[in-house]
Amino acid sequence: MQSKKWWKEAIVYQIYPRSFLDSNSDGIGDLQGIIKKLDYIHDLGATVIWLCPVYDSPNADNGYDIRDYHAIMKEFGTIEDFDKLLSIAHQKGLKIVMDLVVNHTSDEHKWFRKSRQNQENEYHNYYIWKDGKNKAAPNNWGAVFGGPAWKYDKSAKQYYLHLFAEKQPDLNWENEKVRHGVYDMMSWWLEKGVDGFRMDVINAISKDQRFPDGEVQPGQKYGNSWNYVSNGPRIHEFLQEMNREVLSKYDIMTVGETSGITTEDALKYAGFDRNELNMVFQFEHVELGSDENGKWNDKPVPIPELKKIITRWQTGLDRKAWNSLYLGNHDQPRSVSRFGSDGKYREQSAKLLATLLFTLQGTPYIYQGEEIGMTNVPFQTIDQYRDIETLNTYRKLSAQYPQDPARVMRYIRAKSRDNARTPMQWDSSPHAGFSSVKPWISENPNYPEINVEKSLSDPHSVYHFYQKMIQLRKAYPALIYGTFLPFGEEESKTFCYQRQWKDQTLLILLNFSEGNASVPIPKAIAQRNRKLLISNDSTRADQTLSQSITLQPFEGNVYLLG
Ligand code: GLC
Ligand code: CA
């Protein structure tokens, strides 16, 4: 059943607060900065803001290592600033979804500080502690950010598990007190009036309690833990419990970050009949092209594969669960650099990607700066990067390719999370209008060309195209609820489909290449009346019906069929 829900009709705008707008000239974005730009987000047409973590944190991983779930990070402001942000956003009709990071905390969280003191105290079991094996770690798992996933602690005289950085110890969800501690904290934020949660690495909270060694890939030092920590034995029990205890009591939106899942898994997390989450972020399209170095390469995205993945998710979840749609976020390279082209066709391809994003079934997520076509950053040296994952990977790849430093930098430039974390480009004044002082990470040197001020003043800009696509989505329910019907699956450059809902049918034609591409239109479609609703090619006009159509480089069109 495709019942109507506000979160299915939502347009989400993701903010990475550290890089959004600095209101007090310390080089770091903050809550007051966000308050200043609520009208900008509202005018774009977004209805929900997803705030990356704003909680008190020592920032080993930019806020994904939380020291106090009930306090705001000093650099970002105070809890009063937060309350103000929430109430002004609500007045403007914008909802706020918080990042919920509960697979792990900071090692500076009070639970962990007590936990590590000795093995007897009641907090010890809040985290995952194990004795060593043969004077080494309990198993061979590697951490996502490099190095081993276990760290020995002298006072506890045991090893603790950290799937990410050392300063991010994993919580022990087997312990009922941990689960209820988390639920109480969630209720506290919901009582404040927040509108939902984006749940960080939520499919990793239930670990295989045998903690077996993982498979070691050729050339790698550590074993892979993912098979033993993701979609674990009690994951659905935990999420159903969380739903029962907390989520079901509020009219909120929930989205789980779930890397490595299939459509079958997604039906379990987000199936309409499951009482778990509203939707999940799948990773197949952003993991395309991974190889023995994981994501670290600079291969182009194969469009036929991309089409297959999107088609599988669109059809696999139709009427059973709900998709979340995204092409970029704070962990991914800039979408236009990756799936489009950031040279000559930057604007054209950014608009093409917007056409894709807003014409699929699911809730679309815009990552800050995507709406003006911000690109990857051409940092030349490693000291310009800030991200812990990038810095650790640089060390690892440099040891792996000692003869080829240029290759290492190519991979870093293609995939570093910092591509998405450079300051938001507001205008052409120094530091891109983000701050009046040198920001915590350098701005992308292309800000005099690519910025909000310019985009707002040009009616043909990427920004205005996003705005129009959002309006179109709000005007045609087929774009939200319609079934996805692809055709021309064998074409390697183009992606074509219809969206159909009741008596409304829309036709979407997308060219993902730098050249012209001809699209064969099936007879049944070609015979119908066709009205052009939007195109990123200003010369495209309504055409009489024909069996094929030639698209310009990166052209994208949406038609209403009569
Ligand atoms: C998620 C976040 C990422 C963070 C990691 C550890 O993947 O999106 O930014 O580093 O979890 O919390
Ligand atoms: Ca600031």
Coordinates of C-alpha atoms and ligand atoms in Angstrom, one line a residue:
M1 CA 0.0 0.0 0.0
Q2 CA 1.2 3.5 -0.9
S3 CA -0.3 5.5 1.9
K4 CA 0.5 9.2 2.1
K5 CA 2.9 10.4 4.8
W6 CA 4.6 13.7 5.3
W7 CA 8.0 12.2 5.3
K8 CA 7.4 10.7 1.9
E9 CA 6.7 14.2 0.6
A10 CA 9.6 15.8 2.4
I11 CA 12.6 17.4 0.7
V12 CA 15.6 17.1 3.0
Y13 CA 18.4 19.6 3.1
Q14 CA 21.5 18.2 4.9
I15 CA 23.7 20.6 6.9
Y16 CA 27.2 20.0 8.0
P17 CA 27.3 22.7 10.7
R18 CA 31.0 23.1 10.9
S19 CA 31.2 24.2 7.2
F20 CA 27.9 26.0 6.8
L21 CA 28.2 29.6 8.1
D22 CA 30.4 31.1 10.8
S23 CA 28.5 33.8 12.6
N24 CA 31.2 34.8 15.2
S25 CA 34.4 34.9 13.2
D26 CA 36.2 31.9 14.7
G27 CA 36.5 30.1 11.4
I28 CA 33.9 27.4 12.4
G29 CA 30.3 27.2 11.3
D30 CA 27.7 27.4 14.1
L31 CA 24.0 27.4 15.0
Q32 CA 23.6 31.1 14.7
G33 CA 25.0 30.8 11.2
I34 CA 22.3 28.2 10.4
I35 CA 19.6 30.5 11.8
K36 CA 20.7 33.2 9.4
K37 CA 20.2 31.0 6.4
L38 CA 16.8 29.3 7.3
D39 CA 15.1 31.6 4.7
Y40 CA 17.6 30.5 2.1
I41 CA 16.8 26.8 2.7
H42 CA 13.0 27.5 2.9
D43 CA 13.1 29.4 -0.4
L44 CA 14.8 26.6 -2.1
G45 CA 11.8 24.5 -1.3
A46 CA 13.3 22.1 1.3
T47 CA 10.9 21.1 4.1
V48 CA 13.3 19.2 6.5
I49 CA 16.8 19.9 7.7
W50 CA 19.0 17.0 8.7
L51 CA 21.6 18.4 11.1
C52 CA 24.9 16.5 11.3
P53 CA 25.9 16.1 14.9
V54 CA 25.9 19.3 17.0
Y55 CA 26.4 17.6 20.4
D56 CA 29.4 18.2 22.7
S57 CA 32.3 16.4 21.2
P58 CA 36.1 16.5 21.3
N59 CA 35.9 16.2 17.5
A60 CA 38.1 13.2 16.7
D61 CA 35.6 12.6 13.9
N62 CA 33.9 16.0 13.7
G63 CA 31.1 15.4 16.1
Y64 CA 30.5 11.7 15.3
D65 CA 32.3 11.1 18.6
I66 CA 29.9 12.4 21.2
R67 CA 30.9 13.3 24.7
D68 CA 27.6 14.5 26.0
Y69 CA 24.3 13.8 24.2
H70 CA 22.5 16.5 26.1
A71 CA 24.8 19.4 25.4
I72 CA 25.8 21.4 22.3
M73 CA 29.3 21.6 21.0
K74 CA 30.9 24.8 22.4
E75 CA 32.1 26.0 19.0
F76 CA 28.5 25.6 17.6
G77 CA 26.8 27.5 20.4
T78 CA 24.5 26.7 23.4
I79 CA 21.4 24.7 24.0
E80 CA 19.5 28.1 24.0
D81 CA 20.8 28.7 20.4
F82 CA 19.5 25.2 19.6
D83 CA 16.1 25.9 21.0
K84 CA 16.0 29.1 19.0
L85 CA 17.0 27.4 15.8
L86 CA 14.3 24.8 16.4
S87 CA 11.6 27.3 17.1
I88 CA 12.4 29.6 14.2
A89 CA 12.7 26.7 11.8
H90 CA 9.2 25.5 13.0
Q91 CA 7.8 28.9 12.5
K92 CA 9.0 28.8 8.9
G93 CA 7.5 25.4 8.4
L94 CA 10.9 23.6 8.4
K95 CA 11.4 20.4 10.4
I96 CA 14.6 19.4 12.0
V97 CA 16.0 15.9 12.1
M98 CA 18.9 15.2 14.4
D99 CA 21.9 12.9 13.8
L100 CA 21.7 10.0 16.2
V101 CA 25.1 8.5 16.8
V102 CA 24.6 5.5 19.1
N103 CA 26.7 2.7 17.7
H104 CA 29.6 4.4 19.7
T105 CA 30.3 7.4 21.9
S106 CA 33.4 9.4 22.5
D107 CA 36.0 7.8 24.8
E108 CA 35.4 11.1 26.8
H109 CA 31.8 10.3 27.4
K110 CA 31.1 9.8 31.1
W111 CA 29.9 6.2 30.5
F112 CA 33.2 5.3 28.9
R113 CA 35.3 7.1 31.5
K114 CA 33.7 5.0 34.2
S115 CA 33.6 1.9 32.0
R116 CA 37.4 1.8 31.6
Q117 CA 38.2 2.3 35.3
N118 CA 38.1 -1.4 36.2
Q119 CA 36.1 -4.5 35.3
E120 CA 33.9 -4.4 38.3
N121 CA 32.0 -1.1 38.0
E122 CA 28.5 -1.1 36.6
Y123 CA 29.5 0.8 33.5
H124 CA 32.1 -1.7 32.4
N125 CA 29.5 -3.7 30.5
Y126 CA 28.3 -0.5 28.6
Y127 CA 31.1 -1.1 26.1
I128 CA 32.5 -4.2 24.4
W129 CA 35.5 -5.4 26.4
K130 CA 37.4 -8.6 25.8
D131 CA 40.5 -10.3 27.1
G132 CA 43.4 -10.5 24.6
K133 CA 44.3 -13.8 22.8
N134 CA 47.9 -15.0 22.9
K135 CA 49.0 -11.6 24.1
A136 CA 47.3 -9.9 21.2
A137 CA 43.9 -8.4 20.3
P138 CA 40.8 -10.6 20.7
N139 CA 40.5 -11.0 17.0
N140 CA 41.9 -9.7 13.7
W141 CA 39.4 -7.0 12.9
G142 CA 40.5 -3.7 11.4
A143 CA 38.9 -0.4 12.1
V144 CA 37.1 1.6 9.3
F145 CA 39.5 4.5 9.8
G146 CA 42.6 2.3 9.7
G147 CA 44.6 0.2 12.2
P148 CA 43.1 -2.5 14.5
A149 CA 39.6 -2.3 15.8
W150 CA 40.7 -3.2 19.4
K151 CA 42.6 -1.1 21.8
Y152 CA 44.2 -2.3 25.0
D153 CA 43.4 -0.2 28.1
K154 CA 45.7 -0.3 31.0
S155 CA 43.3 0.4 33.8
A156 CA 40.6 -2.0 32.5
K157 CA 43.2 -4.5 31.6
Q158 CA 41.2 -5.5 28.6
Y159 CA 40.7 -4.5 25.0
Y160 CA 37.7 -2.4 23.9
L161 CA 36.2 -2.6 20.4
H162 CA 36.1 0.5 18.2
L163 CA 34.8 -0.1 14.7
F164 CA 35.8 3.5 13.8
A165 CA 38.5 5.6 15.5
E166 CA 40.2 4.8 18.8
K167 CA 38.3 7.6 20.3
Q168 CA 35.0 6.1 19.3
P169 CA 34.4 3.0 21.5
D170 CA 31.4 0.9 20.5
L171 CA 28.5 0.7 22.9
N172 CA 27.4 -2.8 24.0
W173 CA 23.8 -3.0 22.8
E174 CA 23.4 -6.4 24.4
N175 CA 23.2 -4.5 27.7
E176 CA 19.7 -3.5 28.4
K177 CA 20.8 -0.5 30.4
V178 CA 22.6 0.9 27.3
R179 CA 19.5 0.5 25.2
H180 CA 17.3 2.2 27.7
G181 CA 19.9 4.9 28.3
V182 CA 19.8 5.6 24.6
Y183 CA 16.0 5.6 24.4
D184 CA 15.8 8.0 27.3
M185 CA 18.1 10.4 25.5
M186 CA 16.1 10.1 22.3
S187 CA 12.9 10.9 24.2
W188 CA 14.6 13.9 25.7
W189 CA 15.2 15.4 22.2
L190 CA 11.8 14.4 21.0
E191 CA 10.2 16.1 23.9
K192 CA 12.1 19.2 22.9
G193 CA 10.3 19.0 19.6
V194 CA 12.8 17.6 17.1
D195 CA 11.2 16.0 14.2
G196 CA 13.2 12.8 13.8
F197 CA 16.5 11.1 13.6
R198 CA 19.1 10.1 11.0
M199 CA 20.7 7.1 12.6
D200 CA 24.4 6.7 12.2
V201 CA 25.7 3.2 11.2
I202 CA 22.6 1.8 12.8
N203 CA 22.9 -1.6 11.2
A204 CA 26.1 -2.2 13.1
I205 CA 24.7 -2.1 16.7
S206 CA 24.1 -5.8 17.0
K207 CA 27.4 -7.7 16.9
D208 CA 27.9 -11.4 16.4
Q209 CA 28.7 -12.4 20.0
R210 CA 31.3 -15.0 18.9
F211 CA 33.5 -12.2 17.6
P212 CA 35.2 -14.4 15.0
D213 CA 38.2 -13.4 12.9
G214 CA 37.3 -11.8 9.6
E215 CA 38.5 -12.6 6.1
V216 CA 41.8 -10.9 5.2
Q217 CA 41.9 -9.5 1.7
P218 CA 45.2 -9.9 -0.2
G219 CA 47.6 -7.2 0.6
Q220 CA 45.7 -6.2 3.7
K221 CA 46.8 -6.4 7.3
Y222 CA 43.5 -6.8 9.1
G223 CA 40.4 -8.9 8.8
N224 CA 37.0 -7.6 7.7
S225 CA 34.5 -7.2 10.6
W226 CA 31.5 -6.2 8.5
N227 CA 30.0 -9.6 8.1
Y228 CA 30.0 -10.0 11.8
V229 CA 28.7 -6.6 12.9
S230 CA 26.3 -5.5 10.2
N231 CA 22.7 -6.8 10.2
G232 CA 23.6 -8.7 13.3
P233 CA 21.5 -11.4 15.1
R234 CA 19.5 -9.0 17.3
I235 CA 19.3 -5.9 15.0
H236 CA 15.6 -6.1 14.2
E237 CA 14.7 -6.9 17.8
F238 CA 16.6 -3.8 18.9
L239 CA 15.0 -1.6 16.3
Q240 CA 11.5 -2.9 17.1
E241 CA 12.1 -2.3 20.7
M242 CA 13.3 1.3 20.0
N243 CA 10.2 1.8 17.9
R244 CA 7.9 0.5 20.6
E245 CA 9.6 2.4 23.4
V246 CA 10.2 5.7 21.6
L247 CA 9.6 6.2 17.9
S248 CA 6.0 5.1 17.7
K249 CA 5.0 7.7 20.3
Y250 CA 5.8 10.6 18.0
D251 CA 4.9 11.7 14.5
I252 CA 8.5 11.8 13.3
M253 CA 10.8 10.8 10.4
T254 CA 13.5 8.2 10.8
V255 CA 16.2 7.2 8.4
G256 CA 18.9 4.6 9.1
E257 CA 22.4 4.8 7.7
T258 CA 22.9 1.2 6.6
S259 CA 25.9 0.5 4.4
G260 CA 26.3 -2.8 2.6
I261 CA 22.6 -3.8 2.6
T262 CA 20.6 -5.3 -0.2
T263 CA 16.9 -4.5 -1.1
E264 CA 15.9 -7.6 0.9
D265 CA 17.6 -6.2 4.0
A266 CA 16.0 -2.9 3.4
L267 CA 12.5 -4.5 3.4
K268 CA 13.3 -5.6 6.9
Y269 CA 14.5 -2.3 8.2
A270 CA 12.0 -0.1 6.5
G271 CA 9.1 -2.3 5.3
F272 CA 5.8 -0.6 5.9
D273 CA 4.7 -3.5 8.1
R274 CA 7.9 -3.8 10.2
N275 CA 7.6 -1.1 12.8
E276 CA 11.3 -0.2 12.6
L277 CA 12.4 2.8 10.5
N278 CA 10.8 4.9 7.8
M279 CA 13.6 4.5 5.4
V280 CA 17.3 3.7 5.1
F281 CA 20.3 5.0 3.2
Q282 CA 21.6 2.2 0.9
F283 CA 25.2 2.5 -0.4
E284 CA 25.3 0.4 -3.6
H285 CA 25.5 3.4 -5.9
V286 CA 28.2 5.2 -3.9
E287 CA 30.2 2.0 -3.5
L288 CA 30.3 1.4 -7.3
G289 CA 33.8 0.8 -8.5
S290 CA 35.2 -0.2 -5.1
D291 CA 38.3 -2.5 -5.4
E292 CA 41.0 -4.0 -3.3
N293 CA 41.6 -0.6 -1.8
G294 CA 37.9 -0.2 -1.0
K295 CA 36.7 3.2 -2.3
W296 CA 40.1 4.6 -2.8
N297 CA 40.6 4.9 -6.5
D298 CA 39.7 7.4 -9.2
K299 CA 37.7 5.2 -11.6
P300 CA 34.8 6.8 -13.4
V301 CA 31.3 5.7 -12.4
P302 CA 30.0 3.1 -14.9
I303 CA 26.6 4.4 -16.0
P304 CA 25.0 1.0 -16.9
E305 CA 25.8 -0.2 -13.4
L306 CA 24.4 2.9 -11.9
K307 CA 21.1 2.4 -13.9
K308 CA 20.9 -1.2 -12.7
I309 CA 21.3 -0.3 -9.1
I310 CA 18.8 2.5 -9.2
T311 CA 16.3 0.3 -11.0
R312 CA 16.8 -2.5 -8.5
W313 CA 16.0 -0.2 -5.6
Q314 CA 13.1 1.5 -7.3
T315 CA 11.4 -1.7 -8.2
G316 CA 12.5 -3.7 -5.1
L317 CA 10.9 -1.3 -2.6
D318 CA 7.9 -0.2 -4.6
R319 CA 4.8 -0.4 -2.4
K320 CA 6.6 -2.3 0.3
A321 CA 9.1 0.1 1.7
W322 CA 10.4 3.7 1.1
N323 CA 13.6 4.7 -0.6
S324 CA 15.9 7.6 0.5
L325 CA 17.5 9.3 -2.5
Y326 CA 20.9 10.9 -2.4
L327 CA 23.9 11.5 -4.6
G328 CA 26.2 13.0 -2.0
N329 CA 26.6 13.7 1.7
H330 CA 29.3 14.7 4.2
D331 CA 31.0 11.3 3.6
Q332 CA 31.0 11.3 -0.2
P333 CA 32.7 13.3 -2.9
R334 CA 30.7 16.1 -4.5
S335 CA 28.0 14.5 -6.7
V336 CA 28.6 16.7 -9.8
S337 CA 32.3 15.7 -9.8
R338 CA 31.5 12.1 -9.4
F339 CA 28.3 11.3 -11.3
G340 CA 28.3 14.3 -13.7
S341 CA 31.2 16.4 -14.9
D342 CA 32.7 19.4 -13.1
G343 CA 34.4 21.1 -16.2
K344 CA 32.6 22.5 -19.2
Y345 CA 29.4 20.8 -18.4
R346 CA 29.2 21.5 -14.7
E347 CA 26.0 23.3 -14.7
Q348 CA 24.3 21.2 -17.2
S349 CA 25.3 17.9 -15.5
A350 CA 24.4 19.3 -12.0
K351 CA 20.9 20.0 -13.4
L352 CA 20.8 16.5 -14.9
L353 CA 21.5 15.0 -11.5
A354 CA 18.8 17.1 -9.9
T355 CA 16.4 15.8 -12.5
L356 CA 17.3 12.3 -11.5
L357 CA 17.2 13.0 -7.8
F358 CA 13.7 14.6 -7.9
T359 CA 12.0 12.2 -10.3
L360 CA 12.7 8.9 -8.4
Q361 CA 10.4 7.3 -5.8
G362 CA 11.7 8.0 -2.3
T363 CA 12.6 11.0 -0.2
P364 CA 15.3 13.2 -1.8
Y365 CA 18.2 14.5 0.3
I366 CA 20.2 17.6 -0.9
Y367 CA 23.6 18.0 0.6
Q368 CA 24.6 21.6 1.3
G369 CA 26.2 23.3 -1.7
E370 CA 24.9 20.6 -4.1
E371 CA 22.1 23.1 -5.1
I372 CA 24.7 25.5 -6.5
G373 CA 26.8 22.7 -8.1
M374 CA 29.8 22.8 -5.7
T375 CA 32.6 20.6 -6.8
N376 CA 35.4 18.4 -5.4
V377 CA 38.3 20.4 -4.0
P378 CA 41.7 20.5 -5.8
F379 CA 43.8 20.3 -2.7
Q380 CA 47.5 19.7 -3.7
T381 CA 49.1 18.5 -0.5
I382 CA 47.9 16.3 2.4
D383 CA 48.3 19.0 5.0
Q384 CA 45.3 20.8 3.5
Y385 CA 43.1 17.9 4.5
R386 CA 41.5 17.6 8.0
D387 CA 39.4 14.3 7.9
I388 CA 40.7 11.5 10.1
E389 CA 39.8 8.9 7.6
T390 CA 41.6 10.8 4.8
L391 CA 44.8 11.3 6.9
N392 CA 44.9 7.7 8.0
T393 CA 44.3 6.4 4.5
Y394 CA 47.1 8.7 3.2
R395 CA 49.5 7.0 5.5
K396 CA 48.4 3.6 4.5
L397 CA 48.4 4.2 0.8
S398 CA 51.7 5.9 1.0
A399 CA 53.2 2.8 2.5
Q400 CA 51.5 0.7 -0.1
Y401 CA 52.7 2.8 -3.1
P402 CA 56.0 4.3 -1.9
Q403 CA 57.1 4.9 -5.6
D404 CA 53.9 6.6 -6.6
P405 CA 52.9 9.6 -4.4
A406 CA 51.0 11.2 -7.3
R407 CA 48.7 8.2 -7.4
V408 CA 48.1 8.4 -3.7
M409 CA 47.1 12.0 -4.0
R410 CA 44.9 11.2 -7.0
Y411 CA 42.9 8.7 -5.0
I412 CA 42.7 11.1 -2.0
R413 CA 41.5 13.9 -4.3
A414 CA 38.8 11.7 -5.8
K415 CA 37.4 10.2 -2.6
S416 CA 38.3 12.2 0.5
R417 CA 35.3 13.1 2.6
D418 CA 36.8 16.6 2.8
N419 CA 35.6 17.2 -0.8
A420 CA 32.2 17.7 0.8
R421 CA 33.4 19.5 3.9
T422 CA 35.0 22.7 2.5
P423 CA 33.1 25.9 3.5
M424 CA 29.8 26.6 1.9
Q425 CA 30.3 29.1 -0.9
W426 CA 28.0 32.1 -0.1
D427 CA 29.6 34.8 -2.2
S428 CA 32.8 36.0 -3.8
S429 CA 34.2 37.9 -0.8
P430 CA 37.3 36.5 1.0
H431 CA 36.7 33.0 2.5
A432 CA 33.6 32.6 0.3
G433 CA 31.5 34.6 2.7
F434 CA 31.6 31.7 5.1
S435 CA 33.7 33.5 7.6
S436 CA 35.7 36.7 8.0
V437 CA 38.7 34.7 9.2
K438 CA 40.6 31.8 7.9
P439 CA 38.3 28.8 8.1
W440 CA 39.1 25.5 9.9
I441 CA 39.5 24.0 6.4
S442 CA 40.4 25.9 3.3
E443 CA 37.7 27.0 0.9
N444 CA 37.5 25.6 -2.6
P445 CA 39.4 28.1 -4.8
N446 CA 36.5 28.1 -7.3
Y447 CA 34.3 30.1 -5.0
P448 CA 34.5 33.4 -6.9
E449 CA 32.8 31.5 -9.8
I450 CA 30.6 29.1 -7.9
N451 CA 28.6 30.7 -5.1
V452 CA 25.1 31.3 -3.7
E453 CA 25.0 35.0 -4.5
K454 CA 25.8 34.4 -8.2
S455 CA 23.4 31.5 -8.3
L456 CA 20.6 33.5 -6.9
S457 CA 21.0 36.3 -9.3
D458 CA 21.1 34.1 -12.4
P459 CA 17.6 32.8 -13.4
H460 CA 19.2 29.9 -15.3
S461 CA 21.5 28.8 -12.4
V462 CA 21.7 25.3 -10.8
Y463 CA 20.0 26.8 -7.7
H464 CA 16.9 27.9 -9.7
F465 CA 16.8 24.6 -11.4
Y466 CA 16.7 22.8 -8.1
Q467 CA 14.0 25.2 -7.0
K468 CA 11.9 24.4 -10.1
M469 CA 12.4 20.7 -9.8
I470 CA 11.2 20.8 -6.2
Q471 CA 8.1 22.8 -7.2
L472 CA 7.5 20.2 -9.9
R473 CA 7.7 17.4 -7.5
K474 CA 5.2 19.1 -5.2
A475 CA 2.8 19.7 -8.1
Y476 CA 2.9 16.1 -9.5
P477 CA 2.1 13.3 -7.1
A478 CA 3.3 10.8 -9.6
L479 CA 6.9 12.1 -8.9
I480 CA 6.5 11.2 -5.3
Y481 CA 4.2 8.1 -5.2
G482 CA 4.3 6.9 -8.8
T483 CA 5.6 3.5 -9.8
F484 CA 8.9 3.5 -11.6
L485 CA 8.8 2.0 -15.1
P486 CA 12.2 1.9 -16.9
F487 CA 12.8 1.4 -20.6
G488 CA 15.9 1.3 -22.8
E489 CA 17.7 -0.6 -20.1
E490 CA 20.3 -1.7 -22.7
E491 CA 21.3 1.9 -23.6
S492 CA 24.7 2.7 -22.0
K493 CA 24.5 6.5 -22.0
T494 CA 20.9 7.3 -21.3
F495 CA 18.5 6.6 -18.4
C496 CA 14.8 6.7 -19.2
Y497 CA 11.7 5.9 -17.2
Q498 CA 8.1 6.7 -16.6
R499 CA 6.5 7.4 -13.2
Q500 CA 3.0 6.5 -13.0
W501 CA 0.4 7.2 -10.3
K502 CA -3.4 6.9 -10.9
D503 CA -4.1 8.6 -14.2
Q504 CA -0.9 10.7 -14.1
T505 CA 2.2 9.6 -16.1
L506 CA 5.5 11.4 -16.4
L507 CA 8.3 10.6 -18.8
I508 CA 11.9 11.2 -17.8
L509 CA 14.8 11.2 -20.3
L510 CA 18.3 11.6 -19.1
N511 CA 21.6 11.7 -21.0
F512 CA 24.6 10.9 -18.7
S513 CA 27.2 11.5 -21.4
E514 CA 29.3 14.3 -22.8
G515 CA 28.1 13.6 -26.3
N516 CA 24.8 13.6 -28.1
A517 CA 22.7 10.5 -27.4
S518 CA 19.7 9.2 -29.2
V519 CA 16.9 7.7 -27.2
P520 CA 14.5 5.2 -28.8
I521 CA 11.0 5.7 -27.5
P522 CA 8.8 2.7 -27.3
K523 CA 5.7 3.0 -29.6
A524 CA 3.2 3.0 -26.8
I525 CA 4.9 6.0 -25.2
A526 CA 5.6 7.8 -28.5
Q527 CA 1.9 7.6 -29.5
R528 CA 0.8 9.7 -26.5
N529 CA 0.6 13.4 -26.2
R530 CA 3.7 14.8 -24.6
K531 CA 4.1 18.1 -22.8
L532 CA 7.5 19.3 -21.7
L533 CA 7.4 20.2 -18.0
I534 CA 11.1 21.0 -17.5
S535 CA 14.4 20.7 -19.3
N536 CA 18.0 21.7 -18.5
D537 CA 18.4 22.6 -22.2
S538 CA 16.8 26.0 -22.8
T539 CA 16.5 25.3 -26.5
R540 CA 14.4 22.2 -26.0
A541 CA 10.9 22.7 -27.1
D542 CA 7.8 20.5 -27.1
Q543 CA 8.0 18.2 -30.0
T544 CA 5.6 16.3 -32.1
L545 CA 5.6 12.6 -31.3
S546 CA 8.4 10.5 -32.7
Q547 CA 10.0 7.2 -32.1
S548 CA 13.3 8.6 -31.1
I549 CA 14.8 11.8 -29.8
T550 CA 18.4 13.1 -29.7
L551 CA 19.5 14.5 -26.4
Q552 CA 22.3 17.1 -26.0
P553 CA 25.3 16.4 -23.6
F554 CA 23.9 15.8 -20.1
E555 CA 20.4 16.9 -21.2
G556 CA 17.5 15.9 -18.9
N557 CA 13.8 16.3 -19.6
V558 CA 10.6 15.7 -17.8
Y559 CA 7.3 15.3 -19.8
L560 CA 3.7 14.9 -18.9
L561 CA 2.1 12.2 -21.0
G562 CA -1.5 12.8 -22.1
Ligands
GLC1 C1 28.9 7.5 9.6 C2 29.0 9.0 9.5 C3 30.4 9.3 9.3 C4 31.2 8.9 10.6 C5 30.9 7.4 10.9 C6 31.3 7.1 12.3 O1 29.3 6.8 8.5 O2 28.2 9.4 8.4 O3 30.7 10.7 9.0 O4 32.5 9.1 10.4 O5 29.6 7.1 10.8 O6 30.4 7.7 13.2
CA2 CA 31.7 30.3 14.6

